[in-house]
CSV table of C-alpha atoms and ligand atoms in Angstrom, one decimal:
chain,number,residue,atom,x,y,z
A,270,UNK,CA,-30.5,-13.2,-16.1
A,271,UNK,CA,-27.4,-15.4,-15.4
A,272,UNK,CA,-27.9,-17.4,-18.0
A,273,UNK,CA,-26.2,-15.0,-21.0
A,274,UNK,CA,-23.4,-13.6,-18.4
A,275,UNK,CA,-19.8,-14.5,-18.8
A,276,UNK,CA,-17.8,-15.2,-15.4
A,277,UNK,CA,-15.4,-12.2,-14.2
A,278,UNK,CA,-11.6,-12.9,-14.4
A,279,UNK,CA,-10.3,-14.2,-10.6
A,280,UNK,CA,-8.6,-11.5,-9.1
A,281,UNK,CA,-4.4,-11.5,-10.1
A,282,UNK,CA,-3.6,-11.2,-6.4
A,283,UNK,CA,-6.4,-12.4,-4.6
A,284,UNK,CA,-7.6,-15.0,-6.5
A,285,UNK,CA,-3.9,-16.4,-6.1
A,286,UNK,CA,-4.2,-16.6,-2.6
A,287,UNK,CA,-7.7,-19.1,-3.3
A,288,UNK,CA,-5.6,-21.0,-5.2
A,289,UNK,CA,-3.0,-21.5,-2.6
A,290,UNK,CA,-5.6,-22.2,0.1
A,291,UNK,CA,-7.3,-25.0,-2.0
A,292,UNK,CA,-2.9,-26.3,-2.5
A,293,UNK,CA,-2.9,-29.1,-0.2
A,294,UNK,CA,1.2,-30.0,-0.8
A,295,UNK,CA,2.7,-29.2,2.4
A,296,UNK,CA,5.7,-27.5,0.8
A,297,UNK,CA,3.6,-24.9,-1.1
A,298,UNK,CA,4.7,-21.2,-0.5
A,299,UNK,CA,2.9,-17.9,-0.9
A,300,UNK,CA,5.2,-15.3,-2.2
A,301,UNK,CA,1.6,-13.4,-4.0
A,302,UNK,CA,-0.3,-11.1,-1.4
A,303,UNK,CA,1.3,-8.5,0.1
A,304,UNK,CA,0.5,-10.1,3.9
A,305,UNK,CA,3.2,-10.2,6.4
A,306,UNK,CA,4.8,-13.7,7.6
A,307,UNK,CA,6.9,-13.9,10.7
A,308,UNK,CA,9.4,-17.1,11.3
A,309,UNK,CA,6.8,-19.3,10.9
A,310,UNK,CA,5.2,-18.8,8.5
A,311,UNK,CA,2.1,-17.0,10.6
A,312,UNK,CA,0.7,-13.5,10.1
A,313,UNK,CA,0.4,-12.5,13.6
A,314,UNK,CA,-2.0,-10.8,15.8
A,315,UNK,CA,0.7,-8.0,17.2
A,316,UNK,CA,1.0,-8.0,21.0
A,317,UNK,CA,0.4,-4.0,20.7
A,318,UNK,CA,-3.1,-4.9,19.0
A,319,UNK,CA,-4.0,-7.8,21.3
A,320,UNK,CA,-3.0,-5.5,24.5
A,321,UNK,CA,-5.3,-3.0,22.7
A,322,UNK,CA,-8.0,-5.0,22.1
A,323,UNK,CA,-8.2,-6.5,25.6
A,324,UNK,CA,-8.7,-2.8,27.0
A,325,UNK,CA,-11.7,-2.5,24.5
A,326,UNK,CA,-13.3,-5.6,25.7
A,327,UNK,CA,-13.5,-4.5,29.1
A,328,UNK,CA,-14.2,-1.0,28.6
A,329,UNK,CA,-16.6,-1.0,25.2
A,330,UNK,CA,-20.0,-0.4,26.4
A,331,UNK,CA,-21.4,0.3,22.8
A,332,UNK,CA,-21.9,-0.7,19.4
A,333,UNK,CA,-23.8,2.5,18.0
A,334,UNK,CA,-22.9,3.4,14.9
A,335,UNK,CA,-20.0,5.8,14.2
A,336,UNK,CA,-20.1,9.0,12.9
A,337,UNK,CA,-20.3,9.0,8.5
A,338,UNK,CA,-16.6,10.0,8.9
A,339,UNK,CA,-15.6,7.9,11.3
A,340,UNK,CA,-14.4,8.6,15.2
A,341,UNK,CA,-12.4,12.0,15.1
A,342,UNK,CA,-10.1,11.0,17.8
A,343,UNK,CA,-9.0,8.5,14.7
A,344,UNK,CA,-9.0,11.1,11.8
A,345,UNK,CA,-6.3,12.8,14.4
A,346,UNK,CA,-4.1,10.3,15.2
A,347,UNK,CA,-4.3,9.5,11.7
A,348,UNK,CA,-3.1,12.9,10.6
A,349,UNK,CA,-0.2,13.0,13.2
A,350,UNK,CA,1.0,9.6,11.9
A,351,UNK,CA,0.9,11.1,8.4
A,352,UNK,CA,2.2,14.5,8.6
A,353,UNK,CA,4.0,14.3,11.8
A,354,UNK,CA,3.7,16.3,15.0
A,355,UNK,CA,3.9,20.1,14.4
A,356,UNK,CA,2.8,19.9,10.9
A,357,UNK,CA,1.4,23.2,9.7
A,358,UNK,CA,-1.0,21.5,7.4
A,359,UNK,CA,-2.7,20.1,10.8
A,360,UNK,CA,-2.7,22.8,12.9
A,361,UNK,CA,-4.1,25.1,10.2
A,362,UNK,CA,-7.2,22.6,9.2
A,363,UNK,CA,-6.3,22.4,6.4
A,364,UNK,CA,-6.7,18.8,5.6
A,365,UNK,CA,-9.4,16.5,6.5
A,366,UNK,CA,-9.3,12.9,7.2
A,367,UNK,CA,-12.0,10.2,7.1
A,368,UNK,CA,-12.1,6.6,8.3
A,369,UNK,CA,-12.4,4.5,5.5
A,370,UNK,CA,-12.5,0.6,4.9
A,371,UNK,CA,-8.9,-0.1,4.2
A,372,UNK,CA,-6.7,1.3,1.8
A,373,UNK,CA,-9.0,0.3,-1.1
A,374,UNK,CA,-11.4,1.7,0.5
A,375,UNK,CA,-9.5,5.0,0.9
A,376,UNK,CA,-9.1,5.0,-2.6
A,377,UNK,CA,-12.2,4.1,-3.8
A,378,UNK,CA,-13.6,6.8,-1.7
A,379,UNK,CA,-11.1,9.2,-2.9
A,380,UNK,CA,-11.6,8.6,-6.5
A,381,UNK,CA,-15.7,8.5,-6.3
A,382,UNK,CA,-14.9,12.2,-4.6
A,383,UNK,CA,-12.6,12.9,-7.4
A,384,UNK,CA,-14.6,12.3,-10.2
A,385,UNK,CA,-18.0,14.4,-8.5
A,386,UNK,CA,-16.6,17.0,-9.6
A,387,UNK,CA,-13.6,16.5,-12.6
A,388,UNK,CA,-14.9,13.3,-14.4
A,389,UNK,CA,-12.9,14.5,-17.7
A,390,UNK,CA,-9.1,14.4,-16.0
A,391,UNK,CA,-7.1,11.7,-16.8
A,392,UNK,CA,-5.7,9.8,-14.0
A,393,UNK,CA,-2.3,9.0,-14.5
A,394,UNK,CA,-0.8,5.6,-12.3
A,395,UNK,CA,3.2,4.0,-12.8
A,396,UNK,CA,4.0,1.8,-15.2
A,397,UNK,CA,3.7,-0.5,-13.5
A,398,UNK,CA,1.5,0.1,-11.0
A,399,UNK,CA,-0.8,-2.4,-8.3
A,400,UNK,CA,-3.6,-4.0,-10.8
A,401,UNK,CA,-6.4,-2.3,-8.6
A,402,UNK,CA,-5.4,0.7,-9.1
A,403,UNK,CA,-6.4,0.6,-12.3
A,404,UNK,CA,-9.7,-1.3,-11.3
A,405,UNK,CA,-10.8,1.8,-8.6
A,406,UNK,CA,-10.2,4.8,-10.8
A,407,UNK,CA,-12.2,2.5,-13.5
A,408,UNK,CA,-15.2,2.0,-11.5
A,409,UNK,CA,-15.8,5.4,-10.0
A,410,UNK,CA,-18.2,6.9,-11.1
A,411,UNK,CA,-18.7,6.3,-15.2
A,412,UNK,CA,-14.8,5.7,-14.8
A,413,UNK,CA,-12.1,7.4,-15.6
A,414,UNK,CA,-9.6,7.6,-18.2
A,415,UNK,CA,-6.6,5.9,-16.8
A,416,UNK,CA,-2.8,6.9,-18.5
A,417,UNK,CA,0.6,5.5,-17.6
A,418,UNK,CA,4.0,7.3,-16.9
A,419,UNK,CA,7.5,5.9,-17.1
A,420,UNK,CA,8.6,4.4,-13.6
A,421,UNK,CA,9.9,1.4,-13.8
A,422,UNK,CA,13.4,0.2,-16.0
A,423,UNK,CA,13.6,-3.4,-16.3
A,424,UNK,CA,17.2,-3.1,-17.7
A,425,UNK,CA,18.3,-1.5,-14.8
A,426,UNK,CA,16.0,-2.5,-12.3
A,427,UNK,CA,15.7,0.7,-10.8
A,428,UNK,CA,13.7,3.9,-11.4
A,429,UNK,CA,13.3,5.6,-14.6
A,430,UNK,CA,13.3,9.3,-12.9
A,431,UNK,CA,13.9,10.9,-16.2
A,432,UNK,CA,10.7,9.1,-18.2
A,433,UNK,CA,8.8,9.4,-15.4
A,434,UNK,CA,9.4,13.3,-15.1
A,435,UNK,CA,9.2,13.6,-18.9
A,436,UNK,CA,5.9,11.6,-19.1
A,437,UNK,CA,4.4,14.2,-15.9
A,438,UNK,CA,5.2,17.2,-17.6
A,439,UNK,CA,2.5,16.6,-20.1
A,440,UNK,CA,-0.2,16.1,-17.0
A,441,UNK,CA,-2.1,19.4,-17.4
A,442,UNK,CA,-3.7,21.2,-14.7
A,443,UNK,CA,-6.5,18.9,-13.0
A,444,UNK,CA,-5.2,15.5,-13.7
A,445,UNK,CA,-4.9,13.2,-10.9
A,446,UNK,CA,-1.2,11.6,-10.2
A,447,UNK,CA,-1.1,8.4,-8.4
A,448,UNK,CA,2.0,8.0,-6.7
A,449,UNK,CA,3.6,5.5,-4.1
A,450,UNK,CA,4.4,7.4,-0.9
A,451,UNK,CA,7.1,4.5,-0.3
A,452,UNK,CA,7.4,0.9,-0.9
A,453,UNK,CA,6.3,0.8,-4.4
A,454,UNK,CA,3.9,-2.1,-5.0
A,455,UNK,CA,5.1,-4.1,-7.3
A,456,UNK,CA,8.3,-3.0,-7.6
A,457,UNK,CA,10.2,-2.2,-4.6
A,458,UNK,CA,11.5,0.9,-6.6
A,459,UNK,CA,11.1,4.5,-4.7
A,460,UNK,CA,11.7,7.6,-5.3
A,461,UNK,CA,15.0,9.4,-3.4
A,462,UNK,CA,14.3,12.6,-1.5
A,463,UNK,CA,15.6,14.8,-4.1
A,464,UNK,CA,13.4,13.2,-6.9
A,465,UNK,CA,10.6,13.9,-4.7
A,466,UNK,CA,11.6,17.7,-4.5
A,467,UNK,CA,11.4,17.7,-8.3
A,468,UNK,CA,8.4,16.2,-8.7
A,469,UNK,CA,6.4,18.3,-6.0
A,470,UNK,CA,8.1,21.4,-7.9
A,471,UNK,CA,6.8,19.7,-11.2
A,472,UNK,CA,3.2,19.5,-9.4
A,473,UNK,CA,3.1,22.8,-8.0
A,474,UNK,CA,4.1,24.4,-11.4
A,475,UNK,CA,1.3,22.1,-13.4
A,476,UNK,CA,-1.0,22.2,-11.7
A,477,UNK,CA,-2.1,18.5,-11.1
A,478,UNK,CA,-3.3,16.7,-8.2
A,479,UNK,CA,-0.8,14.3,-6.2
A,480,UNK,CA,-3.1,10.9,-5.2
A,481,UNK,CA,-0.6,9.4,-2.8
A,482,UNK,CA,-1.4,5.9,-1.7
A,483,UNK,CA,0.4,5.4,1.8
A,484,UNK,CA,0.3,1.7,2.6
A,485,UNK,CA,3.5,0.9,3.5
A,486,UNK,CA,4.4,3.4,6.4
A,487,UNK,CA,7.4,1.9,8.6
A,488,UNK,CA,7.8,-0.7,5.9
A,489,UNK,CA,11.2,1.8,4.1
A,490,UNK,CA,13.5,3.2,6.1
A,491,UNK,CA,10.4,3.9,9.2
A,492,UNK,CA,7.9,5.4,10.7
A,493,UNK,CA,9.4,9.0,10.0
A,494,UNK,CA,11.6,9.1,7.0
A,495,UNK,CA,8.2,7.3,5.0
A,496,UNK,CA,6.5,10.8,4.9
A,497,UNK,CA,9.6,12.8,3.4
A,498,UNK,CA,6.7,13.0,0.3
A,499,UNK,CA,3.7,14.0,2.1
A,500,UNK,CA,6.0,16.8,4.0
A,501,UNK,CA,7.6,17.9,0.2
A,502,UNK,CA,4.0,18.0,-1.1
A,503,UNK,CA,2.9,20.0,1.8
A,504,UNK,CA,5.1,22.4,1.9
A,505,UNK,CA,4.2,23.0,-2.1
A,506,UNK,CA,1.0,24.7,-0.8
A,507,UNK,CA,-1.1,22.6,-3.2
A,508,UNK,CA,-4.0,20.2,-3.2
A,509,UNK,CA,-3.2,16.6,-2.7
A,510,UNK,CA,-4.7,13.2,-1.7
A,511,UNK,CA,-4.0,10.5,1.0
A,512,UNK,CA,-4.9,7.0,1.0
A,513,UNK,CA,-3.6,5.2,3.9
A,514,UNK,CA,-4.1,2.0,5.4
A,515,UNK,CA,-3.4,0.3,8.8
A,516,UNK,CA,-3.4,-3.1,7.2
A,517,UNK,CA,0.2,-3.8,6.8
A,518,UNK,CA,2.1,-1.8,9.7
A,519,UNK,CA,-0.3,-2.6,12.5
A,520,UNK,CA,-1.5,-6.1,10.9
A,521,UNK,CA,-5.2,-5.2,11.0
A,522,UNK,CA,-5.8,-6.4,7.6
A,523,UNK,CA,-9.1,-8.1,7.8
A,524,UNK,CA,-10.1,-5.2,10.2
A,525,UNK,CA,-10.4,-2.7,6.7
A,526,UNK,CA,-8.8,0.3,8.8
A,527,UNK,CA,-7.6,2.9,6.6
A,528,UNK,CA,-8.2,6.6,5.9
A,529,UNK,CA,-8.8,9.2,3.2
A,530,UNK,CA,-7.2,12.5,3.4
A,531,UNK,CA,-8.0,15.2,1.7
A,532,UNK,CA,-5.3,18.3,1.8
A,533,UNK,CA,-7.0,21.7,0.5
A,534,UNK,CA,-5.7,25.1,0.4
A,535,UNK,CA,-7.5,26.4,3.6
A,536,UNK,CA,-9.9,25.5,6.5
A,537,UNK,CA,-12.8,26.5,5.1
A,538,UNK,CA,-11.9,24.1,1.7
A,539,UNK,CA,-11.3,21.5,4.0
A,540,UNK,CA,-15.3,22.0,5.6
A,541,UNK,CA,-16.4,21.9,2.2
A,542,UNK,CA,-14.6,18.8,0.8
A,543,UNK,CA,-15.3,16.8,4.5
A,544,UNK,CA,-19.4,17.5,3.6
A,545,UNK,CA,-18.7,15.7,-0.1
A,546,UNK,CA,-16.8,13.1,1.4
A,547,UNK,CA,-19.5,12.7,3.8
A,548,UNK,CA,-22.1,12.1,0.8
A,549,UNK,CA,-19.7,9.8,-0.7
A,550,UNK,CA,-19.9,7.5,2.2
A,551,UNK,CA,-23.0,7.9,2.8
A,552,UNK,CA,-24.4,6.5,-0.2
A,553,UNK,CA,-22.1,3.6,-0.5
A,554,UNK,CA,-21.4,1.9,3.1
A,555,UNK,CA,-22.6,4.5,5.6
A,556,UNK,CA,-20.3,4.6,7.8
A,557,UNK,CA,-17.0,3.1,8.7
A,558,UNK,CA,-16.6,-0.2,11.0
A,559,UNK,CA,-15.3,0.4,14.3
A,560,UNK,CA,-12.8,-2.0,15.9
A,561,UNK,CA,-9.5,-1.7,13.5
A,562,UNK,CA,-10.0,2.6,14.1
A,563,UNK,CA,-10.4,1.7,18.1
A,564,UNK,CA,-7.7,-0.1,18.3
A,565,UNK,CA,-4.8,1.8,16.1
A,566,UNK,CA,-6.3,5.1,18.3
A,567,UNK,CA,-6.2,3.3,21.4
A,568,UNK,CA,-2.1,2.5,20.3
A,569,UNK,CA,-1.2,5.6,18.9
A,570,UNK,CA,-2.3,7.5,21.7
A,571,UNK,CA,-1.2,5.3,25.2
A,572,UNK,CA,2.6,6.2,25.3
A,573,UNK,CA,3.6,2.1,26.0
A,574,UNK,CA,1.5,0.7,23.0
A,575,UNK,CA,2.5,3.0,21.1
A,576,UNK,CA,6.4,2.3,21.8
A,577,UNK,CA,5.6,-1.3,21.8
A,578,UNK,CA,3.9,-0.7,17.9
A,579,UNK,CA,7.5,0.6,16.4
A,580,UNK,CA,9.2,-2.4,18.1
A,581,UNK,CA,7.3,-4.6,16.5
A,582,UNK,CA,7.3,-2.7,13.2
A,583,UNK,CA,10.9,-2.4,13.2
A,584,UNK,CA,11.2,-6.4,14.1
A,585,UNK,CA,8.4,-6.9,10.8
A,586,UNK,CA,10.7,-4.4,8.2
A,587,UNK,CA,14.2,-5.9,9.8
A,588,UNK,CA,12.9,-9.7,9.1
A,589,UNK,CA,12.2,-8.2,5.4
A,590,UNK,CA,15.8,-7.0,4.5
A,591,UNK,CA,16.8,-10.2,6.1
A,592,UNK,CA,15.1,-12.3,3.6
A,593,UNK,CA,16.0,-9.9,0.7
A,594,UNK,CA,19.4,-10.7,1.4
A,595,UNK,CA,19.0,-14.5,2.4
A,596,UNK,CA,17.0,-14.9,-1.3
A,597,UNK,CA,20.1,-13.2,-3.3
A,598,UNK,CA,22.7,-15.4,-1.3
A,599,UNK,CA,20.4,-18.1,-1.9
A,600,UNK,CA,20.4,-17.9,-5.9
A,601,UNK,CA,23.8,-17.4,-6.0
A,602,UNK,CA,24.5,-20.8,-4.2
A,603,UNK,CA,22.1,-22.4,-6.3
A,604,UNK,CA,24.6,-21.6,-9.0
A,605,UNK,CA,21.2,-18.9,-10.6
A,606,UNK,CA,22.5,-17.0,-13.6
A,607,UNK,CA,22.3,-13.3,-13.3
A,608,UNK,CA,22.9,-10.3,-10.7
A,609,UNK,CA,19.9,-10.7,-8.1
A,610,UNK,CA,21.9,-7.7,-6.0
A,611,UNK,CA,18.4,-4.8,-6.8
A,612,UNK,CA,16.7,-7.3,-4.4
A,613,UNK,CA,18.7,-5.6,-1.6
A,614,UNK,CA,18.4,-2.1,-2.7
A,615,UNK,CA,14.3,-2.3,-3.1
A,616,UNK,CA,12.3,-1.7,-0.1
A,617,UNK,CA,9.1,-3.0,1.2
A,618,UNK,CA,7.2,-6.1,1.2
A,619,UNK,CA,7.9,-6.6,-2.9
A,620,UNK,CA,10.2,-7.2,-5.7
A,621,UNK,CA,10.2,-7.3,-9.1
A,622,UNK,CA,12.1,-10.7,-9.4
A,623,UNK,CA,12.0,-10.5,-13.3
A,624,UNK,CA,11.3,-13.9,-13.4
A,625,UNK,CA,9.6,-15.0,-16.8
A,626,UNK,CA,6.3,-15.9,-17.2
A,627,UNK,CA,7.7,-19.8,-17.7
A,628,UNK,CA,9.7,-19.2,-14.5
A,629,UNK,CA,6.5,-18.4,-12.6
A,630,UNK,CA,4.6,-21.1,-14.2
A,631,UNK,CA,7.0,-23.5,-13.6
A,632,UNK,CA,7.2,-22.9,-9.6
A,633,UNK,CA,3.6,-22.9,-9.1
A,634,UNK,CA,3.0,-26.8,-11.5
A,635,UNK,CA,5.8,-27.9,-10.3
A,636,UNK,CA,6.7,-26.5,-7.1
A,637,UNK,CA,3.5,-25.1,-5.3
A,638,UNK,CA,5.1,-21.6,-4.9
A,639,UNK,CA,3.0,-18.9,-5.7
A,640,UNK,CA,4.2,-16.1,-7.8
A,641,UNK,CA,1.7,-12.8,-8.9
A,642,UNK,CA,1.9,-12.7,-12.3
A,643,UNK,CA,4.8,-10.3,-13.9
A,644,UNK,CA,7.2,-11.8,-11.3
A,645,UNK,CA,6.4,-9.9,-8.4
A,646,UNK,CA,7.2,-11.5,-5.3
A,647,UNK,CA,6.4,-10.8,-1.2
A,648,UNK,CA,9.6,-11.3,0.6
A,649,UNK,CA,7.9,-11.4,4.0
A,650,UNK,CA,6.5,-14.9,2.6
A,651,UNK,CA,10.2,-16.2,2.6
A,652,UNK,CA,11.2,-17.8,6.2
A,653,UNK,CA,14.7,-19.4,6.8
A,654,UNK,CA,12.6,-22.3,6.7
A,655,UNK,CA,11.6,-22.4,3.3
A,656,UNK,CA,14.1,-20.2,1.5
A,657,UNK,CA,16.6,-23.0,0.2
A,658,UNK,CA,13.3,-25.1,-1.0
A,659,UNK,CA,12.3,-22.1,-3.1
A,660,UNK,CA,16.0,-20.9,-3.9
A,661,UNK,CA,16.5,-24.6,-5.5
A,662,UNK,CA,13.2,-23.9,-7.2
A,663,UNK,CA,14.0,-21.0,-8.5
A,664,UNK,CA,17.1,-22.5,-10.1
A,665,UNK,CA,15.5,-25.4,-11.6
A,666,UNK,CA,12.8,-23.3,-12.9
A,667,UNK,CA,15.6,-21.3,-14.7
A,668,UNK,CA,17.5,-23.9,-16.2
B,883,LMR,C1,-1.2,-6.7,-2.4
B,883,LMR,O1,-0.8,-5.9,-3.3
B,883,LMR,O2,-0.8,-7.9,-2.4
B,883,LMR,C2,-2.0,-6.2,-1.3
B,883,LMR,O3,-2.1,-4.8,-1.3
B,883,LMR,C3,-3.3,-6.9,-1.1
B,883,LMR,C4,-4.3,-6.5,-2.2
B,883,LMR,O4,-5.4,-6.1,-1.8
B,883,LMR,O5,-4.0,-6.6,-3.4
């Protein structure tokens, strides 16, 4: 059957990192996947997840399988983390939470759950938005039909809060919103908390269904202030989604330990939709895998981990603005034309350096640094070591 079948397109932030492995210059850098470096240059194991993981090792005594929806002691310290403690939306019931693999996973689940039961809504994602979005809500199911609103101003490099709010106010009643809780991949670009008033008014009034994709928690301003949507949203009364993922802030990225949450209006909506999430997962993988869920449960409940997780959060987001501001001091030194200064305002892992398509070329022929295509770029792949190497690169590049 192979014979007549064309090969798929690599994958524009995956199939980067291939390419970087197979790079044998020792100078190359990886500014493409959104994977945390420290100092040098490693993406650790954190000391919360290696104390974690030793206290499974000596007290595991099992490897049954987990329940379709995962262990529930997770789905709750999952649904503190998201909503915070004394959140009415978790004492009520109202929301239910499954273990899924990762934050594509979350997704994927979410979307498959989505389109059950309204295949004809359009899905609307940011222009731009991270390529896979586009690829989940195409797959699910017979796929669905995927629309763009205004986010992102290239002139400014900032938000476009008045396109984006015209664009939603055509979304009729149903249609699915995927938004960026914080952290906006591939921008860097959020949302203020007042914009986020609006737009939970906007949702409440229309009628359409907030998709937030949560991957960045602790990566903004922390732990806390990340959730200022989910609370707004909540306190709209309305339906909403949750994908979140434990990749990033706890570093369990090859672990696939994220979540689907699914907020309805009551406890008995939330029995219903947890028996359909159920037969989503059932008929795809099963159920979840168990160590990444062990472990973030065994550190968000144990007091000392837990502690010891923020610490090293804090250290991972600090190093971040560090390098944000290292890169624009850098370009200026290198005599680079332009105002670089948005670097320092966006938060997160990304930026949208608005380097050409020639710029990004360039670096990657000439020298080995890896761009995603469109010019986004992962600060956290920047170390003091190699920032002047790609700063001079960047220049060069630009000439
Ligand atoms: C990214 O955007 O680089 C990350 O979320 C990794 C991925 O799966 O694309």
């Amino acid at each position: 059957m192979w014979k007549s079948i064309q090969p798929a397109p690599p994958d524009s932030i995956l199939g980067l990192t291939e390419e970087f492995k197979k790079d044998r210059n020792p100078q190359k850098v990886n500014l493409g996947v959104g994977v945390y470096k420290d100092e040098d240059g490693n993406t650790p194991v954190l000391r919360c997840v290696k104390a974690a993981e030793k206290t499974l090792l000596e007290t595991q005594n099992s490897k049954s399988y987990l329940p379709i929806s995962g262990d529930p002691s997770y789905s709750a310290a999952v649904q503190r983390l998201l909503f915070g403690t004394g959140s009415e939306v978790v004492s009520t019931g109202r929301a239910v939470t499954v273990h899924a693999p990762g934050g594509t996973g979350a997704l994927r689940v979410g979307a498959d759950l989505l389109h059950k039961f309204t295949p004809d809504v359009k899905v609307w994602v940011s222009s731009p938005t991270w390529a896979n979005h586009n690829g989940i809500f195409g797959a699910a199911g017979a796929g669905f039909e995927i629309t763009q609103y205004g986010y992102y101003d290239s002139k400014s490099k900032g938000l476009d809060f008045d396109k984006m709010m015209t664009d939603l106010e055509s979304a009729t009643a149903g249609d699915v919103v995927v938004l960026h809780t914080c952290c906006h991949n591939p921008s860097g670009v959020d949302l203020n908390n007042e914009q986020w008033k609006l737009l939970a008014a906007l949702a409440a009034k229309n009628g359409w269904i907030p998709f937030l994709d949560f991957a960045y928690q602790g990566f903004g301003d922390g732990v806390d202030e990340d959730r200022f949507a989910i609370e707004e949203f909540a306190a709209a009364g309305i339906d909403f989604f949750i994908g979140s993922s434990f990749s990033k802030n706890f570093g369990l990225y090859n672990e696939r330990t994220g979540a689907i949450t699914v907020v309805t209006p009551g406890e008995e909506e939330a029995r219903v939709a947890m028996s359909h999430l159920k037969t989503v997962i059932r008929t795809n993988y099963s159920n979840p895998p168990a160590h990444g869920g062990l472990v973030a449960t065994l550190i968000l409940d144990t007091p000392d981990l837990h502690k010891m997780w923020l610490e090293e959060l804090a250290g991972m987001r600090d190093r971040i603005v560090h390098m944000r501001r290292s890169l624009v001091k850098g370009l200026a030194a290198q005599g680079v034309d332009g105002d670089f200064s948005f670097i320092e305002k966006q938060r997160g892992m990304f930026s949208f350096s608005g380097w050409s398509d020639e710029v990004v070329a360039s670096l990657r022929k000439n020298d080995h640094i890896y761009v995603v295509g469109g010019g986004r770029i992962n600060l956290a792949g920047l170390t003091t070591a190699n920032i002047e190497y790609v700063c001079k690169a960047v220049a060069a590049a630009m000439r």
